[in-house]
Short mmCIF file of N, CA and C in Angstrom, two decimals:
data_model
loop_
_atom_site.label_atom_id
_atom_site.label_comp_id
_atom_site.label_asym_id
_atom_site.label_seq_id
_atom_site.Cartn_x
_atom_site.Cartn_y
_atom_site.Cartn_z
N MET K 1 0.90 -1.12 0.08
CA MET K 1 -0.23 -0.03 0.45
C MET K 1 0.99 0.87 -0.06
N ARG K 2 2.09 1.06 1.32
CA ARG K 2 3.26 2.66 0.60
C ARG K 2 3.21 2.54 -0.48
N LYS K 3 3.75 1.89 -1.26
CA LYS K 3 4.34 2.08 -2.65
C LYS K 3 3.55 2.23 -3.58
N THR K 4 2.19 2.24 -3.38
CA THR K 4 1.00 2.63 -4.25
C THR K 4 0.58 4.13 -3.73
N LEU K 5 0.56 4.58 -2.50
CA LEU K 5 0.35 5.77 -1.92
C LEU K 5 2.07 6.06 -2.38
N ASP K 6 2.91 6.38 -2.50
CA ASP K 6 4.07 7.16 -2.98
C ASP K 6 3.73 7.35 -4.44
N ALA K 7 3.73 5.99 -5.22
CA ALA K 7 3.13 6.30 -6.68
C ALA K 7 2.60 7.41 -6.66
N LEU K 8 1.29 7.55 -6.19
CA LEU K 8 0.58 8.20 -6.45
C LEU K 8 0.97 9.87 -6.33
N TYR K 9 1.45 10.10 -5.43
CA TYR K 9 1.80 11.52 -4.74
C TYR K 9 3.22 12.05 -6.02
N ALA K 10 4.01 11.21 -6.25
CA ALA K 10 4.44 11.15 -6.85
C ALA K 10 3.96 11.50 -8.69
N ALA K 11 3.43 10.78 -9.16
CA ALA K 11 2.65 11.00 -9.81
C ALA K 11 1.90 12.61 -10.09
N SER K 12 1.42 13.32 -8.85
CA SER K 12 0.67 13.95 -8.49
C SER K 12 1.74 15.33 -9.42
N LEU K 13 2.84 15.10 -8.41
CA LEU K 13 3.84 16.04 -8.60
C LEU K 13 4.60 16.39 -10.26
N TRP K 14 4.41 15.00 -10.41
CA TRP K 14 5.31 14.83 -12.46
C TRP K 14 3.99 15.26 -12.70
N LEU K 15 2.68 15.46 -12.83
CA LEU K 15 1.68 16.14 -13.52
C LEU K 15 1.49 17.64 -13.16
N ALA K 16 1.78 18.13 -11.84
CA ALA K 16 2.04 19.55 -11.58
C ALA K 16 2.88 19.96 -12.69
N GLY K 17 4.24 19.23 -12.81
CA GLY K 17 5.48 20.24 -13.13
C GLY K 17 4.92 20.35 -15.17
N LEU K 18 4.45 19.65 -15.56
CA LEU K 18 4.00 19.27 -16.61
C LEU K 18 2.97 20.21 -16.98
N SER K 19 2.39 21.02 -15.85
CA SER K 19 1.15 21.99 -15.86
C SER K 19 2.25 22.88 -16.31
N MET K 20 3.69 23.12 -15.32
CA MET K 20 4.56 23.91 -15.22
C MET K 20 4.96 24.52 -16.75
N ILE K 21 5.63 23.30 -17.32
CA ILE K 21 5.66 23.73 -18.30
C ILE K 21 4.43 24.12 -18.99
N GLY K 22 3.54 23.39 -19.47
CA GLY K 22 2.29 24.10 -20.05
C GLY K 22 2.11 25.72 -19.60
N VAL K 23 2.65 26.33 -18.34
CA VAL K 23 2.62 27.60 -18.74
C VAL K 23 3.37 27.63 -19.13
N LEU K 24 4.58 27.79 -19.40
CA LEU K 24 5.89 28.20 -19.91
C LEU K 24 5.49 28.22 -21.78
N LEU K 25 5.11 27.17 -21.47
CA LEU K 25 4.50 27.27 -24.02
C LEU K 25 3.78 28.16 -24.23
N MET K 26 2.64 28.19 -23.16
CA MET K 26 1.59 28.94 -23.11
C MET K 26 2.02 30.38 -23.02
N VAL K 27 3.64 30.55 -22.25
CA VAL K 27 3.33 31.96 -21.92
C VAL K 27 4.27 32.91 -23.80
N LEU K 28 5.40 31.17 -23.83
CA LEU K 28 6.48 31.37 -24.84
C LEU K 28 5.14 31.79 -25.48
N LEU K 29 4.55 30.96 -25.98
CA LEU K 29 3.29 31.18 -27.30
C LEU K 29 2.73 32.56 -27.41
N SER K 30 2.39 33.26 -26.15
CA SER K 30 1.81 34.52 -26.43
C SER K 30 2.36 35.68 -27.00
N ILE K 31 3.93 35.35 -26.40
CA ILE K 31 4.93 36.08 -26.96
C ILE K 31 5.45 36.15 -28.00
N ALA K 32 5.81 35.06 -28.65
CA ALA K 32 5.82 34.43 -30.28
C ALA K 32 4.56 34.94 -31.04
N SER K 33 3.73 34.55 -30.56
CA SER K 33 2.52 35.64 -31.22
C SER K 33 2.31 37.11 -31.72
N ARG K 34 2.54 37.50 -30.00
CA ARG K 34 3.13 38.91 -30.23
C ARG K 34 4.27 39.46 -31.52
N LEU K 35 5.17 38.92 -31.47
CA LEU K 35 6.42 39.23 -32.03
C LEU K 35 6.46 39.14 -33.37
N LEU K 36 5.37 38.05 -34.08
CA LEU K 36 5.39 37.44 -35.63
C LEU K 36 3.89 37.95 -35.67
N GLY K 37 3.19 38.41 -35.25
CA GLY K 37 2.02 38.89 -35.49
C GLY K 37 0.50 37.73 -35.97
N PHE K 38 0.73 36.84 -34.98
CA PHE K 38 -0.49 36.27 -35.50
C PHE K 38 -1.38 36.00 -34.19
N SER K 39 -2.53 35.93 -34.34
CA SER K 39 -3.34 35.03 -33.15
C SER K 39 -3.35 34.17 -31.98
N ALA K 40 -3.42 34.26 -31.56
CA ALA K 40 -2.97 32.86 -30.21
C ALA K 40 -3.65 32.86 -28.76
N ALA K 41 -5.02 33.22 -30.03
CA ALA K 41 -5.87 33.70 -28.16
C ALA K 41 -6.29 32.54 -27.71
N GLY K 42 -6.93 32.80 -26.15
CA GLY K 42 -6.80 32.18 -25.50
C GLY K 42 -6.02 31.16 -24.87
N SER K 43 -4.73 31.67 -25.19
CA SER K 43 -3.12 31.40 -24.47
C SER K 43 -3.36 31.93 -23.10
N ASP K 44 -3.13 33.18 -22.24
CA ASP K 44 -3.53 33.37 -21.83
C ASP K 44 -4.35 32.73 -20.15
N ALA K 45 -5.55 32.41 -20.65
CA ALA K 45 -6.24 31.38 -19.99
C ALA K 45 -5.84 29.81 -19.70
N TYR K 46 -5.78 29.64 -21.26
CA TYR K 46 -4.67 28.21 -20.93
C TYR K 46 -3.42 28.67 -19.35
N ALA K 47 -2.86 29.41 -19.70
CA ALA K 47 -1.70 29.51 -18.49
C ALA K 47 -2.47 29.83 -17.43
N GLY K 48 -3.25 30.17 -17.73
CA GLY K 48 -4.03 30.26 -16.30
C GLY K 48 -4.34 28.79 -15.52
N TYR K 49 -5.31 28.15 -16.28
CA TYR K 49 -5.55 26.99 -16.18
C TYR K 49 -4.60 26.37 -15.87
N ALA K 50 -3.47 26.09 -16.65
CA ALA K 50 -2.51 25.86 -15.70
C ALA K 50 -1.29 25.51 -15.07
N MET K 51 -1.48 26.94 -14.36
CA MET K 51 -0.68 27.30 -13.31
C MET K 51 -1.82 27.13 -11.35
N ALA K 52 -3.17 26.99 -12.12
CA ALA K 52 -3.75 26.30 -10.97
C ALA K 52 -3.90 24.58 -11.09
N GLY K 53 -4.17 24.39 -11.72
CA GLY K 53 -3.59 22.60 -11.92
C GLY K 53 -2.04 22.41 -11.65
N ALA K 54 -1.16 23.51 -11.66
CA ALA K 54 0.51 23.40 -11.21
C ALA K 54 0.17 23.44 -9.32
N GLY K 55 -0.61 24.17 -9.02
CA GLY K 55 -0.64 24.29 -7.63
C GLY K 55 -1.35 23.58 -6.83
N PHE K 56 -2.45 22.98 -7.21
CA PHE K 56 -3.28 21.63 -6.67
C PHE K 56 -3.36 20.73 -7.11
N LEU K 57 -2.65 20.07 -8.13
CA LEU K 57 -1.63 18.59 -8.14
C LEU K 57 -0.51 19.11 -7.14
N ALA K 58 0.15 19.44 -6.66
CA ALA K 58 1.56 19.72 -5.95
C ALA K 58 1.19 20.01 -4.39
N LEU K 59 -0.21 20.04 -4.75
CA LEU K 59 -0.29 20.36 -2.77
C LEU K 59 0.01 18.91 -1.91
N ALA K 60 -0.30 17.65 -2.60
CA ALA K 60 -0.10 16.20 -1.56
C ALA K 60 1.28 16.24 -1.50
N GLY K 61 2.38 16.54 -2.89
CA GLY K 61 3.21 15.96 -2.57
C GLY K 61 4.07 16.82 -1.35
N THR K 62 3.80 18.09 -1.92
CA THR K 62 4.44 18.90 -0.67
C THR K 62 4.34 18.46 0.75
N LEU K 63 3.28 18.13 1.45
CA LEU K 63 2.73 17.57 2.11
C LEU K 63 3.55 16.69 2.48
N LYS K 64 3.96 15.54 1.65
CA LYS K 64 3.73 14.47 1.79
C LYS K 64 5.68 14.99 2.31
N SER K 65 6.41 15.69 1.95
CA SER K 65 7.89 16.22 1.98
C SER K 65 8.09 17.18 2.82
N GLY K 66 7.30 17.11 3.34
CA GLY K 66 7.14 18.44 4.57
C GLY K 66 7.47 19.33 4.59
N GLU K 67 7.10 19.81 3.37
CA GLU K 67 7.31 21.61 2.64
C GLU K 67 6.15 22.79 3.35
N HIS K 68 5.33 22.18 3.41
CA HIS K 68 3.82 22.85 4.05
C HIS K 68 4.64 23.51 5.11
N ILE K 69 3.74 25.04 4.54
CA ILE K 69 4.43 25.66 6.20
C ILE K 69 3.09 25.53 7.48
N ARG K 70 4.78 25.05 7.92
CA ARG K 70 3.38 24.67 9.64
C ARG K 70 3.91 26.16 10.81
N VAL K 71 2.35 26.17 11.18
CA VAL K 71 2.96 26.95 12.46
C VAL K 71 3.17 25.70 14.05
N THR K 72 4.67 26.21 14.38
CA THR K 72 4.89 25.21 15.38
C THR K 72 4.86 26.16 17.01
N LEU K 73 4.67 26.94 16.86
CA LEU K 73 4.95 28.24 17.77
C LEU K 73 4.20 26.89 19.77
N VAL K 74 2.79 27.08 19.44
CA VAL K 74 2.64 25.81 20.45
C VAL K 74 2.78 24.61 20.50
N LEU K 75 2.69 23.98 19.31
CA LEU K 75 3.47 22.38 19.01
C LEU K 75 5.20 22.53 19.51
N GLY K 76 5.92 23.42 19.26
CA GLY K 76 7.20 23.28 19.55
C GLY K 76 7.21 24.21 21.78
N MET K 77 6.61 24.10 21.59
CA MET K 77 6.82 24.49 23.48
C MET K 77 5.79 22.71 24.14
N LEU K 78 5.56 22.40 23.15
CA LEU K 78 4.62 20.60 23.57
C LEU K 78 5.57 19.69 23.76
N ARG K 79 5.68 18.46 24.49
CA ARG K 79 6.08 17.28 24.71
C ARG K 79 5.22 16.28 25.07
N GLY K 80 5.75 14.77 24.14
CA GLY K 80 5.22 13.69 24.73
C GLY K 80 3.29 13.73 24.12
N ARG K 81 2.60 13.30 25.31
CA ARG K 81 1.96 13.05 24.80
C ARG K 81 0.43 14.34 23.93
N ALA K 82 0.72 15.18 25.33
CA ALA K 82 0.35 16.81 24.56
C ALA K 82 0.24 16.90 23.63
N ARG K 83 2.07 17.49 22.53
CA ARG K 83 2.34 16.88 21.47
C ARG K 83 1.43 16.38 20.45
N ARG K 84 1.48 14.64 20.83
CA ARG K 84 0.67 13.70 19.61
C ARG K 84 -0.47 14.07 19.66
N ALA K 85 -0.90 14.61 20.79
CA ALA K 85 -2.53 14.41 20.76
C ALA K 85 -3.36 16.09 20.09
N LEU K 86 -2.00 16.90 20.03
CA LEU K 86 -2.59 17.97 19.26
C LEU K 86 -2.16 17.57 17.35
N GLU K 87 -0.79 17.02 17.01
CA GLU K 87 -0.74 16.76 15.98
C GLU K 87 -1.55 15.38 15.78
N ILE K 88 -1.93 14.93 16.13
CA ILE K 88 -3.35 14.18 16.17
C ILE K 88 -4.82 15.38 15.56
N ALA K 89 -4.75 15.73 16.18
CA ALA K 89 -6.57 16.50 16.24
C ALA K 89 -5.88 17.89 14.96
N ALA K 90 -5.09 17.98 14.53
CA ALA K 90 -4.80 18.98 13.64
C ALA K 90 -4.89 18.21 12.46
N LEU K 91 -4.53 16.97 12.25
CA LEU K 91 -4.57 16.22 11.26
C LEU K 91 -5.89 15.74 10.96
N ALA K 92 -6.52 14.86 11.67
CA ALA K 92 -8.11 14.91 11.70
C ALA K 92 -8.59 16.24 11.16
N ILE K 93 -8.60 17.24 11.74
CA ILE K 93 -9.16 18.54 11.15
C ILE K 93 -9.07 18.87 9.67
N ALA K 94 -7.42 18.85 9.51
CA ALA K 94 -7.44 18.74 8.10
C ALA K 94 -7.37 17.81 7.36
N SER K 95 -7.94 16.06 7.33
CA SER K 95 -8.29 14.99 6.90
C SER K 95 -9.70 16.01 6.73
N LEU K 96 -10.30 16.52 7.49
CA LEU K 96 -12.39 16.48 7.09
C LEU K 96 -11.70 17.69 6.39
N LEU K 97 -11.62 18.58 6.85
CA LEU K 97 -11.08 19.89 5.88
C LEU K 97 -11.75 19.69 3.94
N SER K 98 -10.30 19.23 4.16
CA SER K 98 -9.44 18.55 2.36
C SER K 98 -10.64 17.57 2.03
N ALA K 99 -11.05 16.95 3.04
CA ALA K 99 -12.06 15.79 1.98
C ALA K 99 -13.55 17.10 1.48
N PHE K 100 -13.63 17.54 2.62
CA PHE K 100 -14.58 18.97 2.16
C PHE K 100 -14.13 19.36 1.24
N LEU K 101 -13.31 19.27 0.67
CA LEU K 101 -12.90 20.39 0.13
C LEU K 101 -12.56 19.67 -1.74
N ALA K 102 -12.04 17.77 -1.27
CA ALA K 102 -12.24 16.69 -2.58
C ALA K 102 -13.71 17.03 -2.87
N TYR K 103 -14.78 16.38 -2.30
CA TYR K 103 -15.64 16.32 -2.81
C TYR K 103 -16.28 17.72 -3.01
N TYR K 104 -16.45 18.89 -2.43
CA TYR K 104 -16.95 20.27 -2.83
C TYR K 104 -16.69 20.26 -4.84
N SER K 105 -15.19 20.46 -4.42
CA SER K 105 -14.28 20.50 -6.10
C SER K 105 -15.16 19.14 -6.92
N ALA K 106 -15.13 17.99 -6.32
CA ALA K 106 -15.71 17.01 -7.52
C ALA K 106 -16.87 17.21 -7.87
N ARG K 107 -17.80 18.13 -6.83
CA ARG K 107 -19.36 18.47 -6.96
C ARG K 107 -18.77 19.57 -8.37
N LEU K 108 -18.48 20.18 -8.16
CA LEU K 108 -18.13 21.46 -8.56
C LEU K 108 -17.74 21.10 -10.51
N VAL K 109 -16.81 20.27 -10.30
CA VAL K 109 -16.60 19.56 -11.99
C VAL K 109 -17.72 18.74 -12.52
N TRP K 110 -18.38 18.21 -11.56
CA TRP K 110 -19.50 17.29 -12.17
C TRP K 110 -20.66 18.61 -13.26
N GLN K 111 -20.82 20.08 -11.89
CA GLN K 111 -21.80 20.11 -12.30
C GLN K 111 -22.14 21.72 -13.45
N SER K 112 -20.00 21.62 -13.49
CA SER K 112 -19.32 22.31 -15.03
C SER K 112 -20.51 21.51 -16.19
N TYR K 113 -19.61 20.65 -15.57
CA TYR K 113 -19.50 19.52 -16.80
C TYR K 113 -22.08 19.44 -17.30
N GLN K 114 -22.34 19.07 -16.38
CA GLN K 114 -24.16 19.16 -15.91
C GLN K 114 -24.36 20.19 -17.42
N PHE K 115 -24.12 21.65 -16.33
CA PHE K 115 -24.68 22.77 -17.60
C PHE K 115 -23.97 22.84 -18.33
N ASN K 116 -22.88 22.54 -19.11
CA ASN K 116 -22.29 22.70 -20.34
C ASN K 116 -20.99 23.84 -19.81
N ASP K 117 -20.02 24.50 -18.68
CA ASP K 117 -20.60 26.03 -18.16
C ASP K 117 -19.32 25.48 -18.97
N ILE K 118 -18.49 26.70 -20.06
CA ILE K 118 -17.86 27.64 -20.65
C ILE K 118 -17.04 28.68 -20.07
N SER K 119 -15.64 28.87 -20.66
CA SER K 119 -15.08 30.03 -20.08
C SER K 119 -15.47 31.27 -20.83
N THR K 120 -15.63 32.36 -19.75
CA THR K 120 -16.26 33.90 -20.81
C THR K 120 -15.07 34.02 -21.71
N ALA K 121 -13.94 33.38 -21.56
CA ALA K 121 -12.93 34.21 -22.23
C ALA K 121 -12.94 33.64 -23.88
N SER K 122 -12.28 34.20 -24.52
CA SER K 122 -12.18 33.84 -25.98
C SER K 122 -11.87 32.44 -26.45
N ASP K 123 -11.83 31.82 -25.00
CA ASP K 123 -10.99 30.24 -25.42
C ASP K 123 -12.53 29.79 -25.35
N ALA K 124 -13.66 29.56 -24.77
CA ALA K 124 -15.01 29.35 -24.83
C ALA K 124 -14.42 27.93 -24.50
N THR K 125 -13.72 27.49 -23.80
CA THR K 125 -13.02 26.20 -23.28
C THR K 125 -14.43 25.41 -21.87
N PRO K 126 -14.88 24.52 -22.27
CA PRO K 126 -16.15 23.69 -21.33
C PRO K 126 -15.20 23.39 -19.93
N MET K 127 -15.59 24.18 -18.95
CA MET K 127 -15.15 24.57 -17.57
C MET K 127 -14.55 23.55 -16.57
N TRP K 128 -15.25 22.31 -16.92
CA TRP K 128 -14.61 21.04 -15.92
C TRP K 128 -13.11 20.80 -16.45
N ILE K 129 -13.48 20.68 -17.61
CA ILE K 129 -11.68 20.74 -17.79
C ILE K 129 -10.47 20.73 -16.98
N PRO K 130 -10.26 22.24 -16.78
CA PRO K 130 -9.64 22.63 -16.34
C PRO K 130 -9.73 22.17 -14.97
N GLN K 131 -11.09 22.79 -14.09
CA GLN K 131 -11.63 22.25 -13.29
C GLN K 131 -11.10 20.81 -12.38
N LEU K 132 -11.18 19.81 -13.62
CA LEU K 132 -10.76 18.90 -12.99
C LEU K 132 -9.57 18.84 -12.59
N LEU K 133 -8.35 19.33 -13.08
CA LEU K 133 -7.19 19.49 -12.27
C LEU K 133 -7.19 19.87 -10.77
N MET K 134 -8.17 20.37 -10.71
CA MET K 134 -8.71 21.36 -9.61
C MET K 134 -9.23 19.60 -8.69
N ALA K 135 -9.64 19.51 -8.89
CA ALA K 135 -10.44 18.48 -7.77
C ALA K 135 -9.33 16.83 -8.20
N ALA K 136 -8.61 16.54 -8.74
CA ALA K 136 -7.74 15.22 -8.75
C ALA K 136 -6.85 15.77 -7.98
N GLY K 137 -6.09 17.09 -7.23
CA GLY K 137 -5.48 18.09 -6.95
C GLY K 137 -5.42 17.68 -5.57
N THR K 138 -7.18 17.91 -5.49
CA THR K 138 -7.22 18.40 -4.01
C THR K 138 -8.06 17.01 -3.34
N LEU K 139 -8.23 16.14 -4.30
CA LEU K 139 -8.65 14.53 -4.05
C LEU K 139 -7.73 13.73 -3.44
N VAL K 140 -6.04 13.85 -3.92
CA VAL K 140 -4.88 13.58 -3.66
C VAL K 140 -4.31 13.83 -1.79
N LEU K 141 -4.78 15.09 -2.45
CA LEU K 141 -3.96 16.27 -1.15
C LEU K 141 -5.04 15.38 0.31
N SER K 142 -6.03 15.47 -0.46
CA SER K 142 -6.73 14.79 1.11
C SER K 142 -6.94 12.91 1.23
N ILE K 143 -6.00 12.12 0.54
CA ILE K 143 -5.43 10.85 1.03
C ILE K 143 -4.18 11.60 1.72
N ALA K 144 -3.26 12.25 1.56
CA ALA K 144 -2.31 12.69 2.37
C ALA K 144 -2.34 13.09 3.02
N PHE K 145 -3.84 13.83 3.92
CA PHE K 145 -3.75 13.60 4.57
C PHE K 145 -4.41 12.60 5.88
N ILE K 146 -4.93 11.97 5.37
CA ILE K 146 -5.63 11.09 5.60
C ILE K 146 -4.38 9.67 6.32
N ASP K 147 -3.76 9.62 5.04
CA ASP K 147 -1.95 8.84 5.25
C ASP K 147 -1.67 9.67 6.35
N GLU K 148 -1.31 10.90 6.32
CA GLU K 148 -0.55 11.26 7.91
C GLU K 148 -0.97 11.38 8.74
N LEU K 149 -2.91 11.37 9.02
CA LEU K 149 -3.50 10.59 9.93
C LEU K 149 -3.35 9.33 10.38
N LEU K 150 -2.80 8.51 9.67
CA LEU K 150 -3.08 7.25 10.28
C LEU K 150 -1.56 7.12 10.23
N LEU K 151 -0.62 7.45 9.85
CA LEU K 151 0.71 7.24 10.94
C LEU K 151 0.92 8.13 12.03
N ALA K 152 0.36 9.02 11.86
CA ALA K 152 0.47 8.96 13.17
C ALA K 152 -0.09 8.47 14.36
N LEU K 153 -1.11 8.09 14.08
CA LEU K 153 -2.10 7.11 14.75
C LEU K 153 -1.61 5.87 15.09
N ARG K 154 -0.37 5.23 14.47
CA ARG K 154 0.18 4.18 14.46
C ARG K 154 1.43 4.82 15.36
N GLY K 155 1.86 6.09 15.30
CA GLY K 155 3.16 5.97 16.02
C GLY K 155 4.17 6.57 14.72
N GLN K 156 3.83 6.16 14.53
CA GLN K 156 5.42 6.27 12.64
C GLN K 156 5.60 8.11 12.67
N SER K 157 7.17 8.16 12.05
CA SER K 157 7.26 9.40 12.00
C SER K 157 7.24 10.02 10.88
N ARG K 158 7.01 10.86 10.85
CA ARG K 158 6.36 12.02 9.70
C ARG K 158 7.91 12.86 9.14
N PRO K 159 7.82 12.91 7.84
CA PRO K 159 9.07 13.47 7.37
C PRO K 159 8.70 14.83 7.36
N ALA K 160 10.03 15.48 8.03
CA ALA K 160 10.70 17.13 8.37
C ALA K 160 10.78 17.89 7.48
N SER K 161 10.41 19.11 8.02
CA SER K 161 10.44 19.79 6.01
C SER K 161 12.09 20.35 6.70
N LEU K 162 12.85 21.19 6.00
CA LEU K 162 14.55 20.80 5.83
C LEU K 162 14.60 22.26 7.50
N GLN K 163 12.40 22.94 7.28
CA GLN K 163 13.53 24.19 8.50
C GLN K 163 13.19 23.56 9.87
N GLU K 164 12.55 22.39 10.18
CA GLU K 164 11.99 21.91 11.25
C GLU K 164 13.54 21.40 11.89
N GLU K 165 14.21 20.88 10.26
CA GLU K 165 15.31 19.57 10.51
C GLU K 165 16.42 21.04 11.13
N ARG K 166 16.95 21.94 10.54
CA ARG K 166 18.00 23.28 11.06
C ARG K 166 17.32 23.37 12.69
N HIS K 167 15.91 24.07 12.56
CA HIS K 167 15.96 24.48 13.96
C HIS K 167 16.02 23.72 15.00
N HIS K 168 16.52 21.71 14.90
CA HIS K 168 16.67 21.37 15.90
C HIS K 168 18.02 20.93 16.06
N GLU K 169 19.14 21.11 14.82
CA GLU K 169 20.05 21.11 14.89
C GLU K 169 21.06 22.15 15.87
#
């Protein structure tokens, strides 16, 4: 199961990277179209969709690598059971909130598909297509938070971010 989850997080990061390449290509296309005098209608909208996809698809991978920003002011003052209880409570709340976000993101995709919602920009893209990246990213984030919660409940260590590692040195 661990290999499958790690492969899911890695795939999500790769898709985020591909989305960033998509942003680059759309920006380059936009620049080239201005310089060479042809129209690249919708390229800025597609750059925006790719940027949103990159952000959402990278969430789970950054969580699992310990790179999300954590406010550890209170946590740093606690030790033992109190620290573990607070971490578990925070992970449980984050799991619940990310599950709601994933559910409502998927619901938005479905509603956009049902109502044939299209972009108001010149690209007239069916909105469910770029929204699908957000829904996928939030789903993988929810899985990652639940994974972290289960690891914490079992007492297994979580990867520390570089900032936390430097603080403890």
